[in-house]
Short mmCIF file of C-alpha atoms in Angstrom, two decimals:
data_model
loop_
_atom_site.label_atom_id
_atom_site.label_comp_id
_atom_site.label_asym_id
_atom_site.label_seq_id
_atom_site.Cartn_x
_atom_site.Cartn_y
_atom_site.Cartn_z
CA UNK A 202 121.02 137.24 128.54
CA UNK A 203 120.89 137.04 124.78
CA UNK A 204 120.61 133.68 123.09
CA UNK A 205 122.17 132.89 119.74
CA UNK A 206 119.13 131.64 117.87
CA UNK A 207 121.17 129.70 115.36
CA UNK A 208 122.59 127.55 118.16
CA UNK A 209 119.24 126.44 119.58
CA UNK A 210 118.06 124.86 116.36
CA UNK A 211 118.65 121.39 117.78
CA UNK A 212 120.44 119.49 115.09
CA UNK A 213 120.17 121.30 111.75
CA UNK A 214 123.94 120.87 111.27
CA UNK A 215 124.25 117.57 113.16
CA UNK A 216 126.00 114.77 111.26
CA UNK A 217 124.40 111.48 112.25
CA UNK A 218 126.03 108.03 112.10
CA UNK A 219 126.28 106.77 108.54
CA UNK A 220 123.72 103.98 108.92
CA UNK A 221 121.10 106.25 110.46
CA UNK A 222 121.75 108.98 107.92
CA UNK A 223 121.30 106.56 104.99
CA UNK A 224 118.09 105.10 106.43
CA UNK A 225 116.56 108.50 107.18
CA UNK A 226 117.67 109.76 103.77
CA UNK A 227 116.03 106.77 102.10
CA UNK A 228 112.81 107.65 103.94
CA UNK A 229 112.92 111.13 102.38
CA UNK A 230 113.46 109.61 98.94
CA UNK A 231 110.54 107.21 99.29
CA UNK A 232 108.01 109.84 100.39
CA UNK A 233 108.90 112.11 97.46
CA UNK A 234 109.49 109.46 94.80
CA UNK A 235 105.93 109.22 93.45
CA UNK A 236 105.59 112.99 93.22
CA UNK A 237 108.99 113.32 91.57
CA UNK A 238 108.30 110.83 88.77
CA UNK A 239 104.66 111.77 88.18
CA UNK A 240 105.41 114.93 86.18
CA UNK A 241 107.74 113.20 83.67
CA UNK A 242 105.10 110.49 83.23
CA UNK A 243 102.32 113.02 82.61
CA UNK A 244 104.32 115.34 80.35
CA UNK A 245 106.03 112.51 78.48
CA UNK A 246 102.70 110.80 77.83
CA UNK A 247 101.04 114.03 76.67
CA UNK A 248 103.91 114.67 74.23
CA UNK A 249 103.62 111.11 72.86
CA UNK A 250 107.15 110.16 73.83
CA UNK A 251 108.28 106.54 73.61
CA UNK A 252 108.70 104.34 76.69
CA UNK A 253 112.49 104.66 76.39
CA UNK A 254 112.25 108.45 76.19
CA UNK A 255 109.97 108.62 79.23
CA UNK A 256 112.39 106.36 81.13
CA UNK A 257 115.15 108.79 80.24
CA UNK A 258 113.04 111.70 81.54
CA UNK A 259 112.60 109.86 84.85
CA UNK A 260 116.33 109.15 85.18
CA UNK A 261 117.09 112.78 84.35
CA UNK A 262 114.50 113.90 86.90
CA UNK A 263 116.02 111.78 89.69
CA UNK A 264 119.48 113.10 88.85
CA UNK A 265 118.33 116.72 88.97
CA UNK A 266 116.31 116.12 92.15
CA UNK A 267 119.54 114.93 93.74
CA UNK A 268 121.69 117.76 92.38
CA UNK A 269 119.29 120.57 93.29
CA UNK A 270 118.47 119.05 96.71
CA UNK A 271 122.21 118.90 97.42
CA UNK A 272 122.65 122.54 96.41
CA UNK A 273 119.72 123.53 98.67
CA UNK A 274 120.72 121.56 101.77
CA UNK A 275 124.53 121.78 101.48
CA UNK A 276 124.84 125.22 99.91
CA UNK A 277 127.58 126.97 97.97
CA UNK A 278 129.26 129.79 99.88
CA UNK A 279 127.03 132.79 100.52
CA UNK A 280 125.31 132.49 97.17
CA UNK A 281 123.18 129.36 97.10
CA UNK A 282 121.35 126.95 99.38
CA UNK A 283 119.17 127.63 102.42
CA UNK A 284 121.15 124.95 104.34
CA UNK A 285 118.08 123.44 105.99
CA UNK A 286 116.48 119.97 105.63
CA UNK A 287 114.81 120.67 102.27
CA UNK A 288 114.26 118.28 99.37
CA UNK A 289 113.64 119.57 95.84
CA UNK A 290 111.36 118.02 93.23
CA UNK A 291 109.58 118.96 90.01
CA UNK A 292 106.84 121.56 90.47
CA UNK A 293 103.31 120.58 89.41
CA UNK A 294 102.60 124.22 88.54
CA UNK A 295 104.21 123.95 85.12
CA UNK A 296 102.49 120.84 83.75
CA UNK A 297 99.89 122.60 81.56
CA UNK A 298 102.20 125.24 79.99
CA UNK A 299 105.02 122.72 79.48
CA UNK A 300 102.72 120.40 77.55
CA UNK A 301 101.44 123.35 75.50
CA UNK A 302 104.98 124.45 74.60
CA UNK A 303 106.10 120.88 73.86
CA UNK A 304 103.21 120.41 71.42
CA UNK A 305 104.00 123.58 69.44
CA UNK A 306 105.32 122.49 65.99
CA UNK A 307 108.24 124.91 66.03
CA UNK A 308 109.16 124.28 69.66
CA UNK A 309 108.94 120.67 70.86
CA UNK A 310 111.27 119.55 73.62
CA UNK A 311 114.17 121.79 72.48
CA UNK A 312 111.84 124.80 72.68
CA UNK A 313 110.53 123.69 76.06
CA UNK A 314 114.03 123.33 77.51
CA UNK A 315 115.07 126.66 76.04
CA UNK A 316 112.11 128.28 77.79
CA UNK A 317 112.95 126.54 81.10
CA UNK A 318 116.62 127.60 80.97
CA UNK A 319 115.63 131.19 80.12
CA UNK A 320 113.13 131.25 82.99
CA UNK A 321 115.79 130.00 85.38
CA UNK A 322 118.20 132.76 84.37
CA UNK A 323 115.48 135.41 84.74
CA UNK A 324 114.53 133.87 88.09
CA UNK A 325 118.09 134.24 89.40
CA UNK A 326 118.09 137.91 88.36
CA UNK A 327 114.77 138.76 90.04
CA UNK A 328 115.45 137.10 93.40
CA UNK A 329 116.38 140.47 95.03
CA UNK A 330 113.03 141.89 93.84
CA UNK A 331 111.14 138.91 95.27
CA UNK A 332 112.96 139.37 98.59
CA UNK A 333 111.98 143.04 98.70
CA UNK A 334 108.35 141.90 98.51
CA UNK A 335 108.58 139.55 101.51
CA UNK A 336 106.69 142.12 103.57
CA UNK A 337 103.63 141.08 101.56
CA UNK A 338 103.71 137.77 103.46
CA UNK A 339 102.68 138.42 107.09
CA UNK A 340 101.43 135.40 109.10
CA UNK A 341 97.88 135.88 107.82
CA UNK A 342 99.03 135.49 104.20
CA UNK A 343 101.59 132.73 104.74
CA UNK A 344 99.32 130.76 107.07
CA UNK A 345 96.41 130.95 104.64
CA UNK A 346 98.65 130.00 101.70
CA UNK A 347 100.15 127.01 103.49
CA UNK A 348 96.77 125.79 104.70
CA UNK A 349 95.47 126.06 101.14
CA UNK A 350 98.56 124.30 99.78
CA UNK A 351 98.22 121.37 102.17
CA UNK A 352 94.47 121.11 101.62
CA UNK A 353 94.87 121.25 97.83
CA UNK A 354 97.52 118.54 97.90
CA UNK A 355 95.05 116.19 99.57
CA UNK A 356 93.51 115.62 96.15
CA UNK A 357 96.83 114.18 94.92
CA UNK A 358 97.21 111.98 98.01
CA UNK A 359 93.63 110.72 97.73
CA UNK A 360 94.02 109.87 94.04
CA UNK A 361 97.20 107.95 94.83
CA UNK A 362 95.51 106.14 97.74
CA UNK A 363 92.58 105.24 95.48
CA UNK A 364 94.84 103.51 92.99
CA UNK A 365 96.43 106.30 90.97
CA UNK A 366 95.58 108.36 87.93
CA UNK A 367 93.55 106.57 85.23
CA UNK A 368 93.11 103.15 86.90
CA UNK A 369 89.87 101.43 85.97
CA UNK A 370 89.12 99.97 89.41
CA UNK A 371 89.80 103.18 91.31
CA UNK A 372 88.86 102.85 94.98
CA UNK A 373 89.18 99.06 95.06
CA UNK A 374 89.40 97.56 98.58
CA UNK A 375 93.00 96.51 97.95
CA UNK A 376 94.05 100.08 97.24
CA UNK A 377 92.19 101.62 100.15
CA UNK A 378 93.24 98.85 102.53
CA UNK A 379 96.92 99.16 101.61
CA UNK A 380 96.87 102.95 102.01
CA UNK A 381 95.02 102.56 105.30
CA UNK A 382 97.60 100.03 106.54
CA UNK A 383 100.38 102.54 105.85
CA UNK A 384 98.54 105.18 107.89
CA UNK A 385 97.77 102.81 110.79
CA UNK A 386 101.30 101.39 111.03
CA UNK A 387 102.79 104.88 110.82
CA UNK A 388 100.57 106.09 113.67
CA UNK A 389 101.35 103.04 115.82
CA UNK A 390 105.11 103.46 115.39
CA UNK A 391 104.85 107.22 115.99
CA UNK A 392 102.84 106.56 119.18
CA UNK A 393 104.80 103.71 120.73
CA UNK A 394 108.13 103.74 118.93
CA UNK A 395 111.15 104.94 120.87
CA UNK A 396 114.23 106.84 119.79
CA UNK A 397 115.46 106.19 116.27
CA UNK A 398 112.58 103.80 115.58
CA UNK A 399 110.04 106.57 116.09
CA UNK A 400 111.76 108.73 113.47
CA UNK A 401 111.28 105.94 110.91
CA UNK A 402 107.48 105.81 111.28
CA UNK A 403 106.76 106.73 107.65
CA UNK A 404 109.39 104.34 106.28
CA UNK A 405 108.04 101.47 108.42
CA UNK A 406 104.50 102.27 107.28
CA UNK A 407 105.59 102.20 103.64
CA UNK A 408 107.45 98.92 104.21
CA UNK A 409 104.30 97.37 105.73
CA UNK A 410 102.20 98.44 102.74
CA UNK A 411 104.82 97.17 100.28
CA UNK A 412 105.13 93.79 102.02
CA UNK A 413 101.36 93.38 101.92
CA UNK A 414 101.18 94.09 98.19
CA UNK A 415 104.12 91.75 97.51
CA UNK A 416 102.40 88.99 99.50
CA UNK A 417 99.22 89.53 97.47
CA UNK A 418 101.13 89.31 94.19
CA UNK A 419 100.51 92.94 93.27
CA UNK A 420 104.19 93.84 92.84
CA UNK A 421 106.40 92.55 90.05
CA UNK A 422 110.16 92.93 89.83
CA UNK A 423 110.11 91.96 86.16
CA UNK A 424 112.48 94.10 84.14
CA UNK A 425 115.08 94.66 86.85
CA UNK A 426 117.45 92.13 85.25
CA UNK A 427 117.13 93.80 81.84
CA UNK A 428 118.12 97.23 83.14
CA UNK A 429 121.79 98.20 82.67
CA UNK A 430 123.89 98.61 85.81
CA UNK A 431 124.98 102.11 84.88
CA UNK A 432 123.36 104.67 82.56
CA UNK A 433 124.61 108.23 82.25
CA UNK A 434 122.23 111.14 81.69
CA UNK A 435 123.55 113.31 78.88
CA UNK A 436 122.89 117.09 78.70
CA UNK A 437 120.69 118.23 75.79
CA UNK A 438 119.76 114.65 74.88
CA UNK A 439 116.79 115.89 72.82
CA UNK A 440 118.78 118.54 70.98
CA UNK A 441 120.16 121.97 71.77
CA UNK A 442 117.61 124.39 73.27
CA UNK A 443 115.52 126.72 71.13
CA UNK A 444 114.81 130.12 72.67
CA UNK A 445 111.67 132.24 72.34
CA UNK A 446 110.59 135.29 74.36
CA UNK A 447 106.97 134.24 74.57
CA UNK A 448 107.68 130.74 75.87
CA UNK A 449 110.42 132.09 78.17
CA UNK A 450 107.98 134.53 79.80
CA UNK A 451 105.42 131.76 80.24
CA UNK A 452 107.93 129.56 82.05
CA UNK A 453 109.19 132.54 84.05
CA UNK A 454 105.71 132.79 85.52
CA UNK A 455 106.00 129.12 86.49
CA UNK A 456 109.36 129.78 88.19
CA UNK A 457 107.79 132.68 90.11
CA UNK A 458 105.03 130.30 91.21
CA UNK A 459 107.65 127.86 92.51
CA UNK A 460 109.26 130.71 94.46
CA UNK A 461 105.95 131.64 96.06
CA UNK A 462 105.43 127.98 96.99
CA UNK A 463 108.92 127.85 98.47
CA UNK A 464 108.45 131.05 100.49
CA UNK A 465 105.45 129.51 102.22
CA UNK A 466 107.24 126.20 102.79
CA UNK A 467 110.36 127.93 104.14
CA UNK A 468 108.13 129.75 106.61
CA UNK A 469 106.57 126.43 107.58
CA UNK A 470 109.98 124.84 108.07
CA UNK A 471 111.08 127.79 110.21
CA UNK A 472 108.19 127.05 112.55
CA UNK A 473 109.04 123.33 112.69
CA UNK A 474 112.72 124.05 113.35
CA UNK A 475 112.04 126.89 115.81
CA UNK A 476 114.40 128.95 113.68
CA UNK A 477 114.48 132.54 112.50
CA UNK A 478 115.16 132.98 108.78
CA UNK A 479 117.10 135.97 107.52
CA UNK A 480 116.76 137.71 104.18
CA UNK A 481 120.00 136.02 103.12
CA UNK A 482 118.45 132.63 103.90
CA UNK A 483 115.54 133.43 101.61
CA UNK A 484 117.84 134.75 98.87
CA UNK A 485 119.94 131.60 98.86
CA UNK A 486 116.88 129.36 98.97
CA UNK A 487 115.00 131.10 96.16
CA UNK A 488 118.14 131.41 94.07
CA UNK A 489 118.49 127.63 94.28
CA UNK A 490 114.90 127.30 93.04
CA UNK A 491 115.81 129.36 89.98
CA UNK A 492 119.09 127.53 89.40
CA UNK A 493 117.10 124.30 89.61
CA UNK A 494 115.25 125.34 86.46
CA UNK A 495 118.55 125.91 84.66
CA UNK A 496 119.87 122.52 85.77
CA UNK A 497 116.59 120.91 84.73
CA UNK A 498 116.66 122.49 81.28
CA UNK A 499 120.22 121.36 80.65
CA UNK A 500 119.60 117.77 81.78
CA UNK A 501 116.27 117.21 79.96
CA UNK A 502 113.83 117.78 82.78
CA UNK A 503 111.73 120.56 84.35
CA UNK A 504 111.61 123.38 87.00
CA UNK A 505 112.12 122.47 90.66
CA UNK A 506 110.66 123.59 93.98
CA UNK A 507 110.75 122.59 97.66
CA UNK A 508 108.64 119.49 98.34
CA UNK A 509 105.90 119.86 100.92
CA UNK A 510 105.77 116.18 101.85
CA UNK A 511 109.42 116.20 102.91
CA UNK A 512 108.95 119.26 105.09
CA UNK A 513 105.98 117.45 106.60
CA UNK A 514 108.29 114.48 107.23
CA UNK A 515 110.67 116.71 109.20
CA UNK A 516 107.76 117.75 111.40
CA UNK A 517 106.60 114.18 111.97
CA UNK A 518 109.98 112.58 112.69
CA UNK A 519 111.60 115.50 114.51
CA UNK A 520 114.84 114.78 112.60
CA UNK A 521 116.15 118.23 111.73
CA UNK A 522 119.61 117.49 110.34
CA UNK A 523 120.14 118.87 106.85
CA UNK A 524 122.73 116.13 106.37
CA UNK A 525 119.90 113.61 106.14
CA UNK A 526 118.66 115.50 103.06
CA UNK A 527 122.20 115.61 101.72
CA UNK A 528 122.31 111.82 102.09
CA UNK A 529 118.92 111.61 100.34
CA UNK A 530 120.29 113.69 97.45
CA UNK A 531 123.16 111.23 97.03
CA UNK A 532 120.66 108.34 96.97
CA UNK A 533 118.65 110.13 94.27
CA UNK A 534 121.75 110.58 92.10
CA UNK A 535 122.56 106.88 92.59
CA UNK A 536 119.01 105.95 91.53
CA UNK A 537 119.50 108.02 88.37
CA UNK A 538 122.88 106.53 87.50
CA UNK A 539 122.07 102.95 88.51
CA UNK A 540 118.75 102.07 86.82
CA UNK A 541 118.41 98.75 88.65
CA UNK A 542 118.10 100.62 91.96
CA UNK A 543 115.57 103.05 90.51
CA UNK A 544 113.50 100.17 89.14
CA UNK A 545 113.29 98.52 92.56
CA UNK A 546 112.07 101.73 94.21
CA UNK A 547 109.64 102.33 91.33
CA UNK A 548 107.73 99.09 92.03
CA UNK A 549 106.18 100.60 95.19
CA UNK A 550 102.50 100.93 94.21
CA UNK A 551 101.10 104.43 94.06
CA UNK A 552 98.30 103.56 96.46
CA UNK A 553 100.87 102.58 99.10
CA UNK A 554 102.60 105.94 98.66
CA UNK A 555 99.18 107.60 98.89
CA UNK A 556 98.82 106.51 102.51
CA UNK A 557 102.06 108.26 103.42
CA UNK A 558 101.13 111.31 101.35
CA UNK A 559 97.91 111.79 103.34
CA UNK A 560 100.01 112.30 106.46
CA UNK A 561 102.71 114.39 104.80
CA UNK A 562 100.34 116.84 103.13
CA UNK A 563 98.25 117.04 106.29
CA UNK A 564 101.35 118.21 108.15
CA UNK A 565 101.74 121.04 105.65
CA UNK A 566 98.17 122.20 106.25
CA UNK A 567 98.72 121.87 110.00
CA UNK A 568 101.79 124.11 109.74
CA UNK A 569 99.59 126.77 108.16
CA UNK A 570 97.13 126.47 111.05
CA UNK A 571 100.02 126.90 113.54
CA UNK A 572 101.07 130.10 111.79
CA UNK A 573 97.51 131.44 111.83
CA UNK A 574 97.46 131.16 115.63
CA UNK A 575 99.41 134.41 115.78
CA UNK A 576 96.76 136.28 113.74
CA UNK A 577 94.12 138.38 115.51
CA UNK A 578 90.82 136.91 114.34
CA UNK A 579 88.90 137.89 117.48
CA UNK A 580 89.29 141.68 117.31
CA UNK A 581 89.82 142.07 113.56
CA UNK A 582 86.89 140.52 111.69
CA UNK A 583 88.44 141.53 108.37
CA UNK A 584 91.03 138.79 108.86
CA UNK A 585 88.24 136.22 108.81
CA UNK A 586 87.09 137.56 105.43
CA UNK A 587 90.64 137.34 104.08
CA UNK A 588 91.12 133.75 105.24
CA UNK A 589 87.67 132.52 104.17
CA UNK A 590 87.72 134.01 100.68
CA UNK A 591 91.35 133.06 99.98
CA UNK A 592 90.78 129.46 101.04
CA UNK A 593 87.74 129.23 98.78
CA UNK A 594 89.57 130.73 95.81
CA UNK A 595 92.53 128.38 96.33
CA UNK A 596 90.30 125.31 96.25
CA UNK A 597 88.79 126.15 92.84
CA UNK A 598 91.33 124.19 90.71
CA UNK A 599 90.89 121.11 92.92
CA UNK A 600 87.09 121.20 93.18
CA UNK A 601 86.40 122.25 89.58
CA UNK A 602 89.40 121.86 87.22
CA UNK A 603 87.42 123.32 84.28
CA UNK A 604 86.21 126.38 86.17
CA UNK A 605 88.58 128.69 84.24
CA UNK A 606 88.40 126.81 80.94
CA UNK A 607 87.19 129.91 79.08
CA UNK A 608 90.11 132.07 80.31
CA UNK A 609 93.04 132.93 77.99
CA UNK A 610 95.56 130.11 77.71
CA UNK A 611 98.48 132.24 78.89
CA UNK A 612 96.77 132.58 82.29
CA UNK A 613 96.69 128.79 82.80
CA UNK A 614 99.76 128.66 85.10
CA UNK A 615 98.08 131.16 87.41
CA UNK A 616 94.50 129.90 87.29
CA UNK A 617 95.41 126.22 87.64
CA UNK A 618 97.55 126.78 90.74
CA UNK A 619 95.47 126.79 93.92
CA UNK A 620 98.40 127.90 96.08
CA UNK A 621 99.10 130.89 93.84
CA UNK A 622 95.42 131.88 93.76
CA UNK A 623 95.31 131.72 97.56
CA UNK A 624 98.53 133.69 97.92
CA UNK A 625 97.41 136.46 95.55
CA UNK A 626 93.94 136.63 97.09
CA UNK A 627 95.33 136.80 100.64
CA UNK A 628 97.91 139.46 99.69
CA UNK A 629 95.43 141.68 97.86
CA UNK A 630 92.73 141.38 100.51
CA UNK A 631 95.23 141.94 103.31
CA UNK A 632 96.37 145.17 101.66
CA UNK A 633 92.75 146.18 101.06
CA UNK A 634 91.57 145.59 104.63
CA UNK A 635 94.72 146.07 106.71
CA UNK A 636 96.83 148.35 104.53
CA UNK A 637 100.59 148.47 104.22
CA UNK A 638 102.53 147.97 107.45
CA UNK A 639 105.61 150.17 107.05
CA UNK A 640 107.01 148.88 110.30
CA UNK A 641 107.07 145.39 108.85
CA UNK A 642 109.16 146.57 105.91
CA UNK A 643 111.69 148.21 108.22
CA UNK A 644 111.87 145.13 110.41
CA UNK A 645 112.42 142.95 107.34
CA UNK A 646 115.29 145.15 106.18
CA UNK A 647 116.93 144.80 109.60
CA UNK A 648 116.53 141.04 110.03
CA UNK A 649 120.25 140.32 109.86
CA UNK A 650 121.12 142.97 112.43
CA UNK A 651 119.92 140.98 115.44
CA UNK A 652 120.73 137.31 114.86
CA UNK A 653 122.05 136.99 118.41
CA UNK A 654 119.00 138.50 120.04
CA UNK A 655 115.74 136.91 121.04
CA UNK A 656 113.16 137.38 118.29
CA UNK A 657 110.62 140.12 118.93
CA UNK A 658 106.99 139.33 119.62
CA UNK A 659 104.93 138.84 116.48
CA UNK A 660 102.11 141.21 115.69
CA UNK A 661 99.52 140.16 113.15
CA UNK A 662 101.07 142.25 110.41
CA UNK A 663 104.76 141.45 110.92
CA UNK A 664 106.68 139.13 108.62
CA UNK A 665 106.86 135.54 109.78
CA UNK A 666 110.64 135.68 109.61
CA UNK A 667 110.48 137.16 113.12
CA UNK A 668 108.40 134.35 114.45
CA UNK A 669 109.52 131.22 116.26
CA UNK A 670 106.91 128.58 116.82
CA UNK A 671 106.70 125.73 119.26
CA UNK A 672 108.89 122.70 118.78
CA UNK A 673 107.08 119.75 117.23
#
């Protein structure tokens, strides 16, 4: 008896009661909030923008996070949106090149946004080419890439937990204790919570950390009253975009990096959801990544990608409904349009968010380990070489940020991205040691032909799209 695989996905299309959906959506917003606003803070500070301009960048970012997350989770016809519980946020991969473009005398922010819009358009056009190359991502490559991604993200979580970037008393007992409280409360609720309560483990952990810091006088709500109730984000606030081929190609590389990140995260989500992804799923998902760059360029912000911490949250809570992410996208838009709400969420200290991030990013690395379980390490020693070398290469930017300081500047997006270094290393070494699996290419081309059939067994060289992992 054949089983329709799309009907055993246990809740991807389930619409929950309004109260539960709002609460779970808020949890998604809180775990991604620090990561979402960090890039505008870094880029805005590096470009010497005023406080008001940086605040505008943050509002624009929240608006675009909401819009692009809605497009990804809700979808538009057969053209856009993977229609899975995915949240979209600004990619860290573009920080260095965006600052470089913004500081160019003849470019500035108009030149940066022109480059981002151009890269988004090019990204939309090359999605079919990227899909044709999915055979380059067997479980060995995707598992290694995801493990490297999760491991590399630990540096961000640890910095947050230690107090945040640039704090003078980094590692103070208050910071470490608050982050530790979030972890402990989350684990206790996950272990002994029942039903809906268990699915809120991260949110309850964050609430515990926030209440502690409020009680200790570390949180101030000063400024909430001064914020306007409503503030619209205007397109092209910093001027109409300026276009240049050189800057457009640089940002196109960043968009390609976001696609590679998303491919790995989509694979990870497929394992969590026990779901087979088709080539059309990948096309719609990656096309939304590219459209996210266009939306970002129009509304004064930056390129977007799937957020690892939110996929980790799906694995921890077991809540698979994409409608929760749709609710989260509405909350993000509200935070952008109603600055008082955004200000309240923004008071959560970074070290409190760091405790949650340790768990979220760990889940991403764990997803990579789950994928690697299907790889033959026992009989094929070459696979050990591929994994070991690729993991080491991917950790270079985290362990030694200045390791490639003498390399040409145009290579910065590649050399400063651990996940991209791991992905390229794993792909090249896999081709070198294991060769090209033509059967995998044929199977990939025929993915949509057997949606109602049980997925075939996964060999070490087959694309992960044929693989269904254990339920979390």
